mmCIF file of C-alpha atoms and ligand atoms in Angstrom:
data_model
loop_
_atom_site.group_PDB
_atom_site.id
_atom_site.type_symbol
_atom_site.label_atom_id
_atom_site.label_comp_id
_atom_site.label_asym_id
_atom_site.label_seq_id
_atom_site.Cartn_x
_atom_site.Cartn_y
_atom_site.Cartn_z
ATOM 1 C CA MET W 1 0.134 -0.023 0.105
ATOM 2 C CA ASN W 2 1.178 3.603 -0.752
ATOM 3 C CA CYS W 3 0.904 6.923 1.068
ATOM 4 C CA ILE W 4 -2.065 7.932 -1.053
ATOM 5 C CA ASP W 5 -4.004 4.811 -0.595
ATOM 6 C CA TYR W 6 -3.433 4.573 3.073
ATOM 7 C CA ARG W 7 -4.582 8.402 3.667
ATOM 8 C CA ARG W 8 -7.518 7.976 1.470
ATOM 9 C CA LEU W 9 -8.370 4.924 3.787
ATOM 10 C CA ILE W 10 -7.620 6.685 6.847
ATOM 11 C CA THR W 11 -9.829 9.633 6.152
ATOM 12 C CA SER W 12 -12.868 7.756 4.628
ATOM 13 C CA GLU W 13 -12.917 4.538 6.815
ATOM 14 C CA PRO W 14 -10.734 5.237 9.787
ATOM 15 C CA SER W 15 -12.414 2.420 11.914
ATOM 16 C CA HIS W 16 -12.088 -0.279 9.080
ATOM 17 C CA ILE W 17 -8.310 0.225 7.674
ATOM 18 C CA GLY W 18 -7.385 -3.396 8.042
ATOM 19 C CA ALA W 19 -3.793 -5.133 8.710
ATOM 20 C CA ASP W 20 -2.358 -3.964 5.295
ATOM 21 C CA ALA W 21 -2.546 -0.284 6.152
ATOM 22 C CA MET W 22 -1.580 -0.975 9.854
ATOM 23 C CA ARG W 23 1.478 -2.271 8.279
ATOM 24 C CA HIS W 24 2.074 0.703 5.875
ATOM 25 C CA ARG W 25 1.665 3.101 8.919
ATOM 26 C CA MET W 26 4.266 0.974 11.036
ATOM 27 C CA ALA W 27 6.798 1.328 8.182
ATOM 28 C CA CYS W 28 5.821 5.206 7.241
ATOM 29 C CA ARG W 29 6.625 7.832 9.529
ATOM 30 C CA ALA W 30 4.801 10.722 7.568
ATOM 31 C CA CYS W 31 1.537 8.414 7.569
ATOM 32 C CA ALA W 32 2.049 7.716 11.284
ATOM 33 C CA ASP W 33 2.127 11.381 12.309
ATOM 34 C CA PHE W 34 -0.685 12.117 9.626
ATOM 35 C CA THR W 35 -2.750 9.561 11.593
ATOM 36 C CA ARG W 36 -2.016 10.701 15.085
ATOM 37 C CA GLU W 37 -3.148 14.220 14.060
ATOM 38 C CA THR W 38 -6.242 13.096 12.521
ATOM 39 C CA GLN W 39 -7.291 10.887 15.493
ATOM 40 C CA GLN W 40 -6.390 13.659 17.983
ATOM 41 C CA LEU W 41 -8.960 15.835 16.105
ATOM 42 C CA ASP W 42 -11.199 12.807 16.203
ATOM 43 C CA SER W 43 -11.014 12.168 19.903
ATOM 44 C CA HIS W 44 -11.698 16.091 20.752
ATOM 45 C CA LEU W 45 -14.909 15.721 18.697
ATOM 46 C CA ARG W 46 -15.871 12.436 20.353
ATOM 47 C CA ASP W 47 -15.083 13.832 23.679
ATOM 48 C CA ALA W 48 -17.393 16.909 22.947
ATOM 49 C CA MET W 49 -20.137 14.537 22.144
ATOM 50 C CA MET W 50 -19.769 11.933 24.673
ATOM 51 C CA VAL W 51 -20.568 13.914 27.672
ATOM 52 C CA GLU W 52 -22.573 11.720 30.100
ATOM 53 C CA THR W 53 -26.032 12.584 30.868
ATOM 54 C CA PRO W 54 -26.783 12.312 34.525
ATOM 55 C CA ALA W 55 -30.007 10.273 35.103
ATOM 56 C CA ASP W 56 -32.117 13.210 36.543
ATOM 57 C CA LEU W 57 -31.166 15.547 33.713
ATOM 58 C CA GLU W 58 -34.603 15.687 32.203
ATOM 59 C CA ALA W 59 -36.169 16.604 35.364
ATOM 60 C CA ARG W 60 -33.515 19.284 36.206
ATOM 61 C CA VAL W 61 -33.825 20.805 32.825
ATOM 62 C CA MET W 62 -37.638 20.744 33.206
ATOM 63 C CA LEU W 63 -37.221 22.355 36.646
ATOM 64 C CA ALA W 64 -34.828 25.177 35.169
ATOM 65 C CA ALA W 65 -37.324 25.883 32.449
ATOM 66 C CA THR W 66 -40.345 26.623 34.930
ATOM 67 C CA GLY W 67 -40.310 30.111 35.651
ATOM 68 C CA GLN W 68 -39.102 31.057 32.360
ATOM 69 C CA SER W 69 -41.478 31.893 29.471
ATOM 70 C CA ARG W 70 -43.695 28.769 28.409
ATOM 71 C CA ARG W 71 -42.408 28.838 25.073
ATOM 72 C CA ARG W 72 -38.807 28.552 25.950
ATOM 73 C CA GLY W 73 -39.786 25.980 28.529
ATOM 74 C CA ARG W 74 -41.329 23.735 25.949
ATOM 75 C CA ARG W 75 -38.276 24.022 23.743
ATOM 76 C CA VAL W 76 -35.807 23.069 26.774
ATOM 77 C CA ALA W 77 -38.023 20.290 27.558
ATOM 78 C CA LEU W 78 -37.844 19.051 24.187
ATOM 79 C CA ALA W 79 -34.270 19.228 23.906
ATOM 80 C CA ALA W 80 -33.932 17.469 27.039
ATOM 81 C CA SER W 81 -36.157 14.512 25.900
ATOM 82 C CA VAL W 82 -33.915 14.397 22.360
ATOM 83 C CA VAL W 83 -30.939 13.840 24.735
ATOM 84 C CA VAL W 84 -32.587 11.223 27.001
ATOM 85 C CA VAL W 85 -33.791 9.200 23.817
ATOM 86 C CA PHE W 86 -30.306 9.416 22.300
ATOM 87 C CA ALA W 87 -29.029 8.078 25.553
ATOM 88 C CA ALA W 88 -31.195 5.305 25.674
ATOM 89 C CA ALA W 89 -30.702 4.448 22.099
ATOM 90 C CA PHE W 90 -27.045 4.289 22.605
ATOM 91 C CA THR W 91 -27.242 2.073 25.610
ATOM 92 C CA VAL W 92 -29.378 -0.535 23.582
ATOM 93 C CA PHE W 93 -26.810 -0.151 20.646
ATOM 94 C CA ASN W 94 -23.915 -0.881 23.112
ATOM 95 C CA SER W 95 -25.538 -4.004 24.554
ATOM 96 C CA TYR W 96 -22.732 -6.018 26.088
ATOM 97 C CA SER W 97 -23.452 -9.661 25.012
ATOM 98 C CA PRO W 98 -20.623 -11.923 25.050
ATOM 99 C CA GLU W 99 -21.102 -12.722 21.215
ATOM 100 C CA ARG W 100 -20.391 -9.077 20.615
ATOM 101 C CA LEU W 101 -17.028 -9.081 22.755
ATOM 102 C CA PRO W 102 -14.915 -9.939 19.638
ATOM 103 C CA ARG W 103 -16.293 -7.024 17.605
ATOM 104 C CA HIS W 104 -15.867 -4.624 20.469
ATOM 105 C CA VAL W 105 -12.271 -5.681 21.180
ATOM 106 C CA ILE W 106 -11.536 -4.883 17.419
ATOM 107 C CA LYS W 107 -13.098 -1.815 17.777
ATOM 108 C CA HIS W 108 -11.242 -0.825 20.824
ATOM 109 C CA LEU W 109 -7.967 -1.633 19.033
ATOM 110 C CA TYR W 110 -9.024 0.879 16.094
ATOM 111 C CA HIS W 111 -9.987 3.525 18.810
ATOM 112 C CA GLU W 112 -6.375 3.461 19.898
ATOM 113 C CA ALA W 113 -4.767 2.246 16.930
ATOM 114 C CA ALA W 114 -1.695 4.486 17.217
ATOM 115 C CA LEU W 115 -0.551 1.938 20.152
ATOM 116 C CA LEU W 116 -0.181 -0.543 17.444
ATOM 117 C CA VAL W 117 2.564 1.519 15.963
ATOM 118 C CA PRO W 118 5.649 0.709 17.850
ATOM 119 C CA SER W 119 7.213 4.126 18.093
ATOM 120 C CA GLU W 120 7.583 3.785 21.918
ATOM 121 C CA THR W 121 10.383 1.264 22.177
ATOM 122 C CA GLU W 122 10.774 2.177 25.698
ATOM 123 C CA LEU W 123 9.844 -0.542 28.217
ATOM 124 C CA VAL W 124 7.096 0.021 30.694
ATOM 125 C CA PRO W 125 9.003 -0.201 34.104
ATOM 126 C CA ARG W 126 7.510 -3.181 36.159
ATOM 127 C CA LYS W 127 6.511 -0.788 38.771
ATOM 128 C CA ARG W 128 4.277 0.932 36.683
ATOM 129 C CA LEU W 129 2.944 -2.150 34.981
ATOM 130 C CA VAL W 130 1.937 -3.290 38.490
ATOM 131 C CA GLN W 131 0.128 -0.073 39.368
ATOM 132 C CA VAL W 132 -1.873 -0.242 36.173
ATOM 133 C CA LEU W 133 -2.763 -4.136 36.866
ATOM 134 C CA GLU W 134 -3.654 -3.342 40.313
ATOM 135 C CA ARG W 135 -5.979 -0.725 39.749
ATOM 136 C CA THR W 136 -7.888 -2.890 37.406
ATOM 137 C CA GLY W 137 -8.045 -5.983 39.952
ATOM 138 C CA VAL W 138 -5.264 -7.810 38.553
ATOM 139 C CA ARG W 139 -2.054 -9.321 40.349
ATOM 140 C CA LEU W 140 1.054 -10.287 38.598
ATOM 141 C CA THR W 141 2.354 -13.619 39.810
ATOM 142 C CA GLN W 142 5.357 -13.612 37.151
ATOM 143 C CA ASP W 143 7.283 -11.124 35.275
ATOM 144 C CA ILE W 144 6.163 -9.907 31.656
ATOM 145 C CA ASP W 145 8.826 -8.947 29.234
ATOM 146 C CA HIS W 146 8.683 -6.461 26.330
ATOM 147 C CA VAL W 147 5.682 -4.582 27.589
ATOM 148 C CA VAL W 148 5.755 -1.473 25.540
ATOM 149 C CA HIS W 149 2.467 0.146 26.737
ATOM 150 C CA ALA W 150 0.312 -0.253 29.948
ATOM 151 C CA GLY W 151 -2.860 1.852 30.244
ATOM 152 C CA ILE W 152 -6.273 1.845 31.844
ATOM 153 C CA CYS W 153 -9.008 1.871 29.474
ATOM 154 C CA TYR W 154 -12.847 2.134 29.777
ATOM 155 C CA PHE W 155 -14.363 -1.136 28.120
ATOM 156 C CA ARG W 156 -18.032 -2.289 27.975
ATOM 157 C CA GLY W 157 -18.715 -0.218 31.138
ATOM 158 C CA HIS W 158 -15.583 -1.284 32.967
ATOM 159 C CA LEU W 159 -11.912 -0.098 33.652
ATOM 160 C CA VAL W 160 -9.495 -2.605 32.135
ATOM 161 C CA SER W 161 -5.850 -2.862 31.622
ATOM 162 C CA HIS W 162 -4.768 -2.339 27.852
ATOM 163 C CA LEU W 163 -1.211 -3.687 27.257
ATOM 164 C CA VAL W 164 1.045 -3.808 24.112
ATOM 165 C CA VAL W 165 3.552 -6.431 24.313
ATOM 166 C CA ASN W 166 6.373 -6.694 21.570
ATOM 167 C CA SER W 167 6.733 -10.314 20.280
ATOM 168 C CA GLU W 168 8.449 -12.191 17.623
ATOM 169 C CA GLN W 169 5.106 -11.522 15.674
ATOM 170 C CA GLY W 170 5.150 -7.882 16.221
ATOM 171 C CA PRO W 171 3.090 -5.746 18.470
ATOM 172 C CA VAL W 172 0.448 -7.878 20.426
ATOM 173 C CA THR W 173 -2.467 -6.282 22.221
ATOM 174 C CA VAL W 174 -3.624 -7.733 25.448
ATOM 175 C CA LEU W 175 -6.788 -6.587 27.156
ATOM 176 C CA LEU W 176 -7.276 -8.304 30.753
ATOM 177 C CA LEU W 177 -11.209 -8.163 31.205
ATOM 178 C CA PRO W 178 -12.079 -9.268 34.796
ATOM 179 C CA ASP W 179 -15.759 -8.475 34.214
ATOM 180 C CA GLU W 180 -16.299 -10.478 30.985
ATOM 181 C CA GLN W 181 -16.962 -14.219 31.377
ATOM 182 C CA VAL W 182 -16.826 -16.446 28.171
ATOM 183 C CA SER W 183 -17.788 -20.062 28.257
ATOM 184 C CA LYS W 184 -15.128 -21.274 25.767
ATOM 185 C CA THR W 185 -12.228 -19.474 23.721
ATOM 186 C CA MET W 186 -13.419 -17.252 21.171
ATOM 187 C CA PRO W 187 -11.367 -16.696 17.920
ATOM 188 C CA ILE W 188 -10.886 -13.120 16.462
ATOM 189 C CA ASP W 189 -10.251 -13.063 12.679
ATOM 190 C CA GLU W 190 -11.149 -9.772 11.372
ATOM 191 C CA ASP W 191 -9.445 -6.966 9.073
ATOM 192 C CA GLY W 192 -6.174 -9.002 9.290
ATOM 193 C CA PHE W 193 -6.283 -9.451 12.885
ATOM 194 C CA LEU W 194 -5.689 -12.668 14.687
ATOM 195 C CA GLY W 195 -6.542 -13.016 18.141
ATOM 196 C CA LEU W 196 -8.158 -14.983 20.969
ATOM 197 C CA ILE W 197 -10.331 -14.359 23.713
ATOM 198 C CA VAL W 198 -9.515 -16.807 26.450
ATOM 199 C CA PRO W 199 -11.468 -17.817 29.804
ATOM 200 C CA VAL W 200 -9.591 -17.552 33.000
ATOM 201 C CA LYS W 201 -10.728 -17.842 36.310
ATOM 202 C CA GLY W 202 -12.482 -14.518 37.120
ATOM 203 C CA GLY W 203 -12.801 -13.244 33.673
ATOM 204 C CA SER W 204 -11.026 -13.310 30.323
ATOM 205 C CA ILE W 205 -7.947 -12.138 28.375
ATOM 206 C CA ALA W 206 -8.147 -11.094 24.875
ATOM 207 C CA VAL W 207 -4.829 -11.318 22.959
ATOM 208 C CA ILE W 208 -4.658 -9.844 19.326
ATOM 209 C CA GLY W 209 -1.825 -9.641 16.867
ATOM 210 C CA SER W 210 -1.568 -8.610 13.301
ATOM 211 C CA GLY W 211 0.838 -11.510 12.352
ATOM 212 C CA ALA W 212 0.114 -14.487 10.229
ATOM 213 C CA THR W 213 -0.654 -16.865 13.029
ATOM 214 C CA TYR W 214 -2.506 -16.602 16.465
ATOM 215 C CA PRO W 215 -0.197 -14.918 19.134
ATOM 216 C CA ARG W 216 -0.182 -18.259 21.315
ATOM 217 C CA PRO W 217 3.024 -17.496 22.986
ATOM 218 C CA VAL W 218 1.963 -14.159 24.410
ATOM 219 C CA GLU W 219 -1.482 -15.818 25.438
ATOM 220 C CA GLN W 220 0.091 -18.710 27.232
ATOM 221 C CA LYS W 221 2.642 -16.163 29.023
ATOM 222 C CA PHE W 222 -0.479 -13.914 30.278
ATOM 223 C CA ILE W 223 -2.748 -16.972 31.433
ATOM 224 C CA GLU W 224 0.335 -18.097 33.628
ATOM 225 C CA ALA W 225 1.319 -14.701 34.811
ATOM 226 C CA VAL W 226 -1.859 -12.959 35.945
ATOM 227 C CA GLU W 227 -4.487 -13.612 38.554
ATOM 228 C CA TRP W 228 -7.513 -11.444 39.421
ATOM 229 C CA SER W 229 -7.607 -10.462 43.033
ATOM 230 C CA THR W 230 -11.391 -10.364 43.243
HETATM 231 ZN ZN1 LIG J 1 2.924 6.678 3.857
HETATM 232 ZN ZN1 LIG J 2 -7.473 0.622 25.341
#
């Protein structure tokens, strides 16, 4: 893939660019920068739209509207009910069934696609890794090497650890999901990503790479090395 094709794709279909484009971005500094800028703009827009609506918003807006002219009050009430309907639709759209878990994992990867570009080769210090894991209820029972990113993300209604590990097959994303119970291993094979969601005691672990094979070694490592403290 060349730069023109890549940029056309990232601007028209930012959430479905596929592994080919990912590889171009890893190899091309200019396109990596371009993507970062586009995504920053994107996330500012999203933040502006995703303001959480308090449960009593409608009532509060109605209350605020009383005492003002009736016409204005009606208009505000209408706006409030639109917000409430929108929030309800959003909840239904985001139903957290286990069947949708693989799709949500891929979506989350795209949401933070910059993490798949191994630009920071600096390793995450063990202390920081332990802190991140602790905050999401995970204990480390063995050391994990080659961790290049460790962050806490909001995923399907919960805080989860989001790690990126450098492996022989390139960067592999690991999401530790204490609150997601799956009854058996779920494969992920989408847009050039290959991964697995494996059940572990107390939750599940999603491991996703963009190499030619499932990132089994990383999966095995994590199954051995993490434990849920809840
Ligand atoms: Zn390029
Ligand atoms: Zn994340």
